[in-house]
Tab-separated table of C-alpha atoms in Angstrom:
chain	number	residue	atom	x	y	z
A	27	UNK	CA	14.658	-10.659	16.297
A	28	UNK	CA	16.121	-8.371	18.811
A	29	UNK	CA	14.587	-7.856	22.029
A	30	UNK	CA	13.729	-3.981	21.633
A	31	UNK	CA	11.426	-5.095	18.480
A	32	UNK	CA	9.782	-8.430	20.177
A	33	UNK	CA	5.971	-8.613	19.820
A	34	UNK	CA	6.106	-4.354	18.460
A	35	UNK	CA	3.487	-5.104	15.838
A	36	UNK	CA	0.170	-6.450	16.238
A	37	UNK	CA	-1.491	-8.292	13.372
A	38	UNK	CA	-4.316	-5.773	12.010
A	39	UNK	CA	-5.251	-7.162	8.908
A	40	UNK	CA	-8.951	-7.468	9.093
A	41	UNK	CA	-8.970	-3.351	10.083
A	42	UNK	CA	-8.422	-0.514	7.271
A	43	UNK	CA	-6.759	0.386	5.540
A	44	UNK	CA	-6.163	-3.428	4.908
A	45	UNK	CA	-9.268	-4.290	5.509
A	46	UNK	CA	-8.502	-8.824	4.974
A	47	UNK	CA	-11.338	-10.850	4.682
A	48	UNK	CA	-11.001	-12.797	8.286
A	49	UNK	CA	-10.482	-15.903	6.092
A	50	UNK	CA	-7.446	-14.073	4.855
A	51	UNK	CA	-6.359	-12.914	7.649
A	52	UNK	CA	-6.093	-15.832	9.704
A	53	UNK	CA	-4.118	-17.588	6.695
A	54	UNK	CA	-1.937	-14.884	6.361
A	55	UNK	CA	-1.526	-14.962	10.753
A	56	UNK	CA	-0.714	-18.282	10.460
A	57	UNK	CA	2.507	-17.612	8.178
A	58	UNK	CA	4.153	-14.252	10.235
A	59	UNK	CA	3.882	-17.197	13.517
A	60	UNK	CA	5.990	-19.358	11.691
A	61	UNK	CA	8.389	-17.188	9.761
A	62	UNK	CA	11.437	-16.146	11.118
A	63	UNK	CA	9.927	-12.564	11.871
A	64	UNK	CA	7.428	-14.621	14.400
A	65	UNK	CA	9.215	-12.737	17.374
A	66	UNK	CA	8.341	-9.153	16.035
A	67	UNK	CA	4.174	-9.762	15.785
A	68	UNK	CA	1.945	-9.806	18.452
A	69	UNK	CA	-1.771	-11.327	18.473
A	70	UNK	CA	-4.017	-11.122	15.410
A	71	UNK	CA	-7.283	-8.116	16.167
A	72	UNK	CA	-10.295	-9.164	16.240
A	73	UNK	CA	-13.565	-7.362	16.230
A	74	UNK	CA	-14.961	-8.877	19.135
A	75	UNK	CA	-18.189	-9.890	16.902
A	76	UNK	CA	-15.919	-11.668	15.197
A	77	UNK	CA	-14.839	-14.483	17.363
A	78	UNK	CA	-17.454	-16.661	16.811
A	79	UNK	CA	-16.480	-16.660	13.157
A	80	UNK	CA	-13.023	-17.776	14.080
A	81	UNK	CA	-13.359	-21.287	15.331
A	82	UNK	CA	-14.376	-22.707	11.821
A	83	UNK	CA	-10.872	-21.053	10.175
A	84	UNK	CA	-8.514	-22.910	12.814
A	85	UNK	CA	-7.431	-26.685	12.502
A	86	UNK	CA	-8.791	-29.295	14.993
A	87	UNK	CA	-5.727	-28.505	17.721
A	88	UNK	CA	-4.793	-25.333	16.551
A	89	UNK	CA	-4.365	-22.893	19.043
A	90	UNK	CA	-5.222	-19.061	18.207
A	91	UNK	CA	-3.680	-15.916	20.659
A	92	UNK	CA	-6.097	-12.849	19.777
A	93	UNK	CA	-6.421	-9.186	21.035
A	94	UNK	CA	-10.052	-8.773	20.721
A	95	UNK	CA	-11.216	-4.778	20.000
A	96	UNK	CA	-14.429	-3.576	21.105
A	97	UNK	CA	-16.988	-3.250	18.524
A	98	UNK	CA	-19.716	-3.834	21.058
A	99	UNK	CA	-20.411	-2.004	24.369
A	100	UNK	CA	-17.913	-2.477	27.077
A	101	UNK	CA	-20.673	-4.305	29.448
A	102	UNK	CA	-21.297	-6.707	26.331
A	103	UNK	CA	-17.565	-7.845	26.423
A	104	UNK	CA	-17.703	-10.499	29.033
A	105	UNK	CA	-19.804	-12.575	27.245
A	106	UNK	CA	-18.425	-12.115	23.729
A	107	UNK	CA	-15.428	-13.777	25.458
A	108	UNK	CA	-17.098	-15.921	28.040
A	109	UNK	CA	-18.336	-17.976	24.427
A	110	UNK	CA	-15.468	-18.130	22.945
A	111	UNK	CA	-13.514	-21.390	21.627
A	112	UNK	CA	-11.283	-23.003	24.275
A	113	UNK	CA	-8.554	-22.712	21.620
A	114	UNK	CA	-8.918	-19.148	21.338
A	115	UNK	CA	-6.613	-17.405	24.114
A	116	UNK	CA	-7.523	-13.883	24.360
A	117	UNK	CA	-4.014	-12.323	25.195
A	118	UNK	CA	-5.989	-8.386	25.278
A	119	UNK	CA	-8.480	-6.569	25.237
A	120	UNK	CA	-8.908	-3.039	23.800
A	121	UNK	CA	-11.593	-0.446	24.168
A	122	UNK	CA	-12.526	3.080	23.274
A	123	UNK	CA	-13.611	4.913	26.440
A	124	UNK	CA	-15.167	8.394	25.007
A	125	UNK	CA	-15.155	9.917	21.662
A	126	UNK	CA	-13.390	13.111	20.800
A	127	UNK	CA	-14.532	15.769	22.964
A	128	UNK	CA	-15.852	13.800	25.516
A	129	UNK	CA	-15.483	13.407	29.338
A	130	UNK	CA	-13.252	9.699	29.423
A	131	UNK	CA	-13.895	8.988	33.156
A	132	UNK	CA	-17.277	6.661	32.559
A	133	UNK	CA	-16.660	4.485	29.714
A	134	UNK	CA	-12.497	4.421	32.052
A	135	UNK	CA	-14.819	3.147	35.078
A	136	UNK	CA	-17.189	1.192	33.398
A	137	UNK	CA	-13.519	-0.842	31.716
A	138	UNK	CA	-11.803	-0.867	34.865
A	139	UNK	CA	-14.940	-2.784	36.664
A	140	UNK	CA	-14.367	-5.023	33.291
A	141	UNK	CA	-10.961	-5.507	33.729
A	142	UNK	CA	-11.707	-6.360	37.084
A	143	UNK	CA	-13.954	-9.251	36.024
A	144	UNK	CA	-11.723	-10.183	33.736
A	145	UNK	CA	-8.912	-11.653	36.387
A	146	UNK	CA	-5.821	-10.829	34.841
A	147	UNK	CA	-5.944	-10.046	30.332
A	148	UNK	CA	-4.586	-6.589	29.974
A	149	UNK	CA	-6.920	-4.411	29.016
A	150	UNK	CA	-5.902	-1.031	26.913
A	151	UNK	CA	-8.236	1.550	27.575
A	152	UNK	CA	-8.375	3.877	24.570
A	153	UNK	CA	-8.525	7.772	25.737
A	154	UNK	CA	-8.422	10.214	22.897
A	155	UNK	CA	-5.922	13.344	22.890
A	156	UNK	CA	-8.297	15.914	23.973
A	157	UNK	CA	-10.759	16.748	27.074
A	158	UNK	CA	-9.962	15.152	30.346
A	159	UNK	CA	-6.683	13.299	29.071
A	160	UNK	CA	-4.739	13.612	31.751
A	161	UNK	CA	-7.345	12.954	34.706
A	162	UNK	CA	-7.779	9.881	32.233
A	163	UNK	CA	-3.908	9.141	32.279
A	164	UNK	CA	-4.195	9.407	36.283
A	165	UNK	CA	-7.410	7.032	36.744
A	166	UNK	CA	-5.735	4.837	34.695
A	167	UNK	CA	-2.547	4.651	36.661
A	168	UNK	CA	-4.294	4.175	39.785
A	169	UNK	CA	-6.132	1.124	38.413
A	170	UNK	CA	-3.150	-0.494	37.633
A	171	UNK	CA	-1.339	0.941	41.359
A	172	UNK	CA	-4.357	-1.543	42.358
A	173	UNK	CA	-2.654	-4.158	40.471
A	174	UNK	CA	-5.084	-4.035	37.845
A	175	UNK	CA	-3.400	-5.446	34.280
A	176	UNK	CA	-4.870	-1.546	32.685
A	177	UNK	CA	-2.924	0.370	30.051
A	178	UNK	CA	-3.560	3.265	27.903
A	179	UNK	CA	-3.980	3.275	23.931
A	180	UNK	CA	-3.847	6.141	21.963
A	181	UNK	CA	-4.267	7.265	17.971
A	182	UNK	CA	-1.787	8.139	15.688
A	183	UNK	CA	-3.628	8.655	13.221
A	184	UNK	CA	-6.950	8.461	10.568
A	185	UNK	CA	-8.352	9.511	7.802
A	186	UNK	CA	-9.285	13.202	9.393
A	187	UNK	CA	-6.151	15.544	9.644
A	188	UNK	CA	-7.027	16.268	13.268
A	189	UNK	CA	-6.699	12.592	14.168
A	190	UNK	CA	-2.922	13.156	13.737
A	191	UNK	CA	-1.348	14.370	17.098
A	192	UNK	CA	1.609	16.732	16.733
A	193	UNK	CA	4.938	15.907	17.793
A	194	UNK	CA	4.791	18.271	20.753
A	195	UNK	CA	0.941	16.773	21.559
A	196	UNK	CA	2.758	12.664	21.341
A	197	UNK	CA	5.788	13.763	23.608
A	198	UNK	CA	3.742	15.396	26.112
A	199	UNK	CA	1.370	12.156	25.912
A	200	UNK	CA	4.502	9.673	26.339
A	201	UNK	CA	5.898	11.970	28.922
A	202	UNK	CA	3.274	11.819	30.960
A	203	UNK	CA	2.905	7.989	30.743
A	204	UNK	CA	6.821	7.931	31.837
A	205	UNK	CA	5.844	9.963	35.306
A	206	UNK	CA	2.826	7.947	36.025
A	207	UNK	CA	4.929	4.720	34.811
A	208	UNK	CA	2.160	3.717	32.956
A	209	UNK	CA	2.814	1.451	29.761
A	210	UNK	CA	1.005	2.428	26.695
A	211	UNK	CA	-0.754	1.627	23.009
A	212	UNK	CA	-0.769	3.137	19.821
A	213	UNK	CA	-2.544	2.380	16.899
A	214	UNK	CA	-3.305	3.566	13.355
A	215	UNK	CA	-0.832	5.534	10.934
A	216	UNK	CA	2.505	4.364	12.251
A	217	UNK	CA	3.039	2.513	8.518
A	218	UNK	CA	6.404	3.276	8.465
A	219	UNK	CA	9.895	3.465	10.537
A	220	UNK	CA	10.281	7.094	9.716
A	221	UNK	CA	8.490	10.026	9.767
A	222	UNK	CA	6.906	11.234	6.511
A	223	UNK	CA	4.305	12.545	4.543
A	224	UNK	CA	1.621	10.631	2.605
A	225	UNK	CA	1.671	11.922	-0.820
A	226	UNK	CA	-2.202	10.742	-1.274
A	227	UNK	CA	-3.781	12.202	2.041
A	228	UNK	CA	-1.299	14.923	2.317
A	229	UNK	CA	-0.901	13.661	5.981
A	230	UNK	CA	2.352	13.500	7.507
A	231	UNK	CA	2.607	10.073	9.322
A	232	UNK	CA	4.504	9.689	12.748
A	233	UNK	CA	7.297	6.541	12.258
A	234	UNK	CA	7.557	3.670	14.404
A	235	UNK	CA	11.067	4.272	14.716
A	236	UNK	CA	10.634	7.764	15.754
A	237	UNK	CA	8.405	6.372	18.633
A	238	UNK	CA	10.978	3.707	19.834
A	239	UNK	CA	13.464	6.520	19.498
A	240	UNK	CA	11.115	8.984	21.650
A	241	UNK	CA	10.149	6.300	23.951
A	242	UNK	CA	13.727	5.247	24.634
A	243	UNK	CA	14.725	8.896	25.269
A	244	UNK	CA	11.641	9.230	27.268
A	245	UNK	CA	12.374	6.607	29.972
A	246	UNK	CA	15.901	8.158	30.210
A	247	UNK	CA	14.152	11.397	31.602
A	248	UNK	CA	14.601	13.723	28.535
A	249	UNK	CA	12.228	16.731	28.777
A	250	UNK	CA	9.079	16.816	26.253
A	251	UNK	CA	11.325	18.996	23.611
A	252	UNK	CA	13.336	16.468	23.316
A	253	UNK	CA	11.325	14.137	22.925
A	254	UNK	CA	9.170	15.868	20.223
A	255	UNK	CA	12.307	16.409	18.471
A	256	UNK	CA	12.666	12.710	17.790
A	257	UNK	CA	9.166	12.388	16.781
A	258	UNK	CA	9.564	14.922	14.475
A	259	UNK	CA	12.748	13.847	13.153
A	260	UNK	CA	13.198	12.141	9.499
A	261	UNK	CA	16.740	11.305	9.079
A	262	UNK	CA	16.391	7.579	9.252
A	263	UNK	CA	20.470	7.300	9.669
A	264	UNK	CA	20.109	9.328	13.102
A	265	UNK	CA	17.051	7.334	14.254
A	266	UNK	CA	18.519	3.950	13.642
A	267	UNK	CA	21.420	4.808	15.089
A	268	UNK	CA	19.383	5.533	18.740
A	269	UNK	CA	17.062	1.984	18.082
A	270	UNK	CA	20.457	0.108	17.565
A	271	UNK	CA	21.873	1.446	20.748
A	272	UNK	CA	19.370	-0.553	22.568
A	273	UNK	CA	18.079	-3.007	20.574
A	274	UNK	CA	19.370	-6.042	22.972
A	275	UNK	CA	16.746	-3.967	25.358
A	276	UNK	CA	13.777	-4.422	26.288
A	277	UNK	CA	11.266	-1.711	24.975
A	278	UNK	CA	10.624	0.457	27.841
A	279	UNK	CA	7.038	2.049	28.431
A	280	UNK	CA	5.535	1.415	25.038
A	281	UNK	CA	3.565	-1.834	24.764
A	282	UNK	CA	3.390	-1.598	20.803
A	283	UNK	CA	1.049	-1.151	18.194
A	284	UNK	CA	-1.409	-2.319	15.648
A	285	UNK	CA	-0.803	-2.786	11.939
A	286	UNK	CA	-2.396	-3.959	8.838
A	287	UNK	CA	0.425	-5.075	7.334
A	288	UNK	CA	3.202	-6.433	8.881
A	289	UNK	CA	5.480	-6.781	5.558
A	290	UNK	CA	5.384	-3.002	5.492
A	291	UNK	CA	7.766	-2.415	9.176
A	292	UNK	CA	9.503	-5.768	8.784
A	293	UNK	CA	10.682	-4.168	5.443
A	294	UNK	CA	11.324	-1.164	6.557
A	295	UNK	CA	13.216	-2.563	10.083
A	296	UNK	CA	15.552	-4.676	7.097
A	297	UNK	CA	16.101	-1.539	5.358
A	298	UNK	CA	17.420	0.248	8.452
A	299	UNK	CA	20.023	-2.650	9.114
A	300	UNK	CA	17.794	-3.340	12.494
A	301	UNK	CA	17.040	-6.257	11.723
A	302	UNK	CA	19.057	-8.900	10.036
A	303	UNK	CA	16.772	-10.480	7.225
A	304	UNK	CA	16.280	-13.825	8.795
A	305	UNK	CA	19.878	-14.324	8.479
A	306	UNK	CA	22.353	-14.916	11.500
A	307	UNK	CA	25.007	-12.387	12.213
């Protein structure tokens, strides 16, 4: 797997659309770790009042890495993970700080006093695209300047139109990430490499490729245009093209994001010649 796609896809089975039984999910985990893919997928998400559940799924000795999303309040967190199995290793935790519309900065304190407690998981704080973003983007980036293991998360998509950001909105996002040099998350809609629309929803979907692309040009110094022009872009041939350039890289600035399905952007990463198949060159 080359180094510009290791660890790009979290396993989001149990999430929708996908929406695995956790059964499922963990057998189905189990397999992408010991594939020859293992290198492109990150920990499997968890609800985090899910964990408990986990333990009786795993064999006697058999470890489990986990990113563990917050379906409880941020000030329940501690314990949810405080009980958990010693052969669970939380590698992350993720968090939704405000809803659309509102102010970010107290649910962003109340995760950076978490993360603090935490001693050293990353935590992704999860800012939506709208009021307060960038004082968000700036708290953020001086929790981390306080060597604080803090990143940002964003959405991609959803099942509301609105929960789509435009290219121009993602650029100026992953621009201003560059000039605080603050990694970053997405998560939901990024099912494909490419840009495209979704001929059931009507939604046009940002590509994974087109991020990588964006991100890549992004930590060069292009302007926002130019970066929204390779979010917006769908000729695969051209985006490929910029992913293969610096695919011995690593992936600058964006951490990676979560998935349902992982068959779905290992196909896809095949069918772009970016990846070899599981056969050596």
């Amino acid at each position: 797997m080359p180094r510009l796609f290791a660890g790009l896809v979290d396993d989001a089975a149990v999430f929708p659309p996908g929406s695995a039984a956790l059964p499922d999910a963990v057998v189905a985990h189990r397999r992408h770790r010991t594939a020859w893919y293992a290198d492109l997928v990150g920990p499997l998400l968890l609800p985090a009042s899910t964990l408990p559940e986990l333990p009786d799924l795993l064999d006697p000795d058999e470890p489990m890495a986990v990113g563990v999303i917050a379906d409880v309040p941020i000030g329940q967190l501690d314990a949810a993970l405080a009980e958990a199995d010693p052969r669970i290793t939380v590698r992350q935790v993720e968090a939704a700080v405000a809803k659309r519309g509102e102010d970010p900065q107290p649910g962003l304190a109340e995760l950076v006093k978490l993360a603090e407690r935490l001693g050293g998981i990353p935590v992704h704080a999860e800012i939506p695209l709208t009021f307060g973003l960038m004082g968000a983007l700036d708290a953020v980036a001086e929790a981390r300047a306080d060597g604080l293991p803090v990143a940002a998360k964003f959405r991609t998509g959803g099942l509301a139109a609105e929960l789509f950001p435009t290219p121009i909105e993602l650029a100026a996002v992953i621009s201003a990430c560059r000039d605080r040099e603050l990694p970053f998350k997405l998560t939901a809609g990024l099912h494909h490499a490419v840009r495209h629309r979704d001929p059931e929803t009507g939604f046009t979907h940002h590509g994974f490729v087109n991020v990588l692309a964006a991100a890549l040009a992004a930590s060069d110094g292009a302007e926002v245009d130019a970066v929204a022009e390779l979010l917006a872009a769908t000729d695969p041939v051209r985006l490929a093209e910029r992913a293969r350039a610096d695919r011995d890289a690593g992936r600058p600035l964006w951490i990676g994001y979560g998935s349902c399905s992982i068959e779905e952007p290992l196909t896809d990463l095949i069918r772009l010649g970016l990846v070899n198949g599981g056969y050596e060159e």
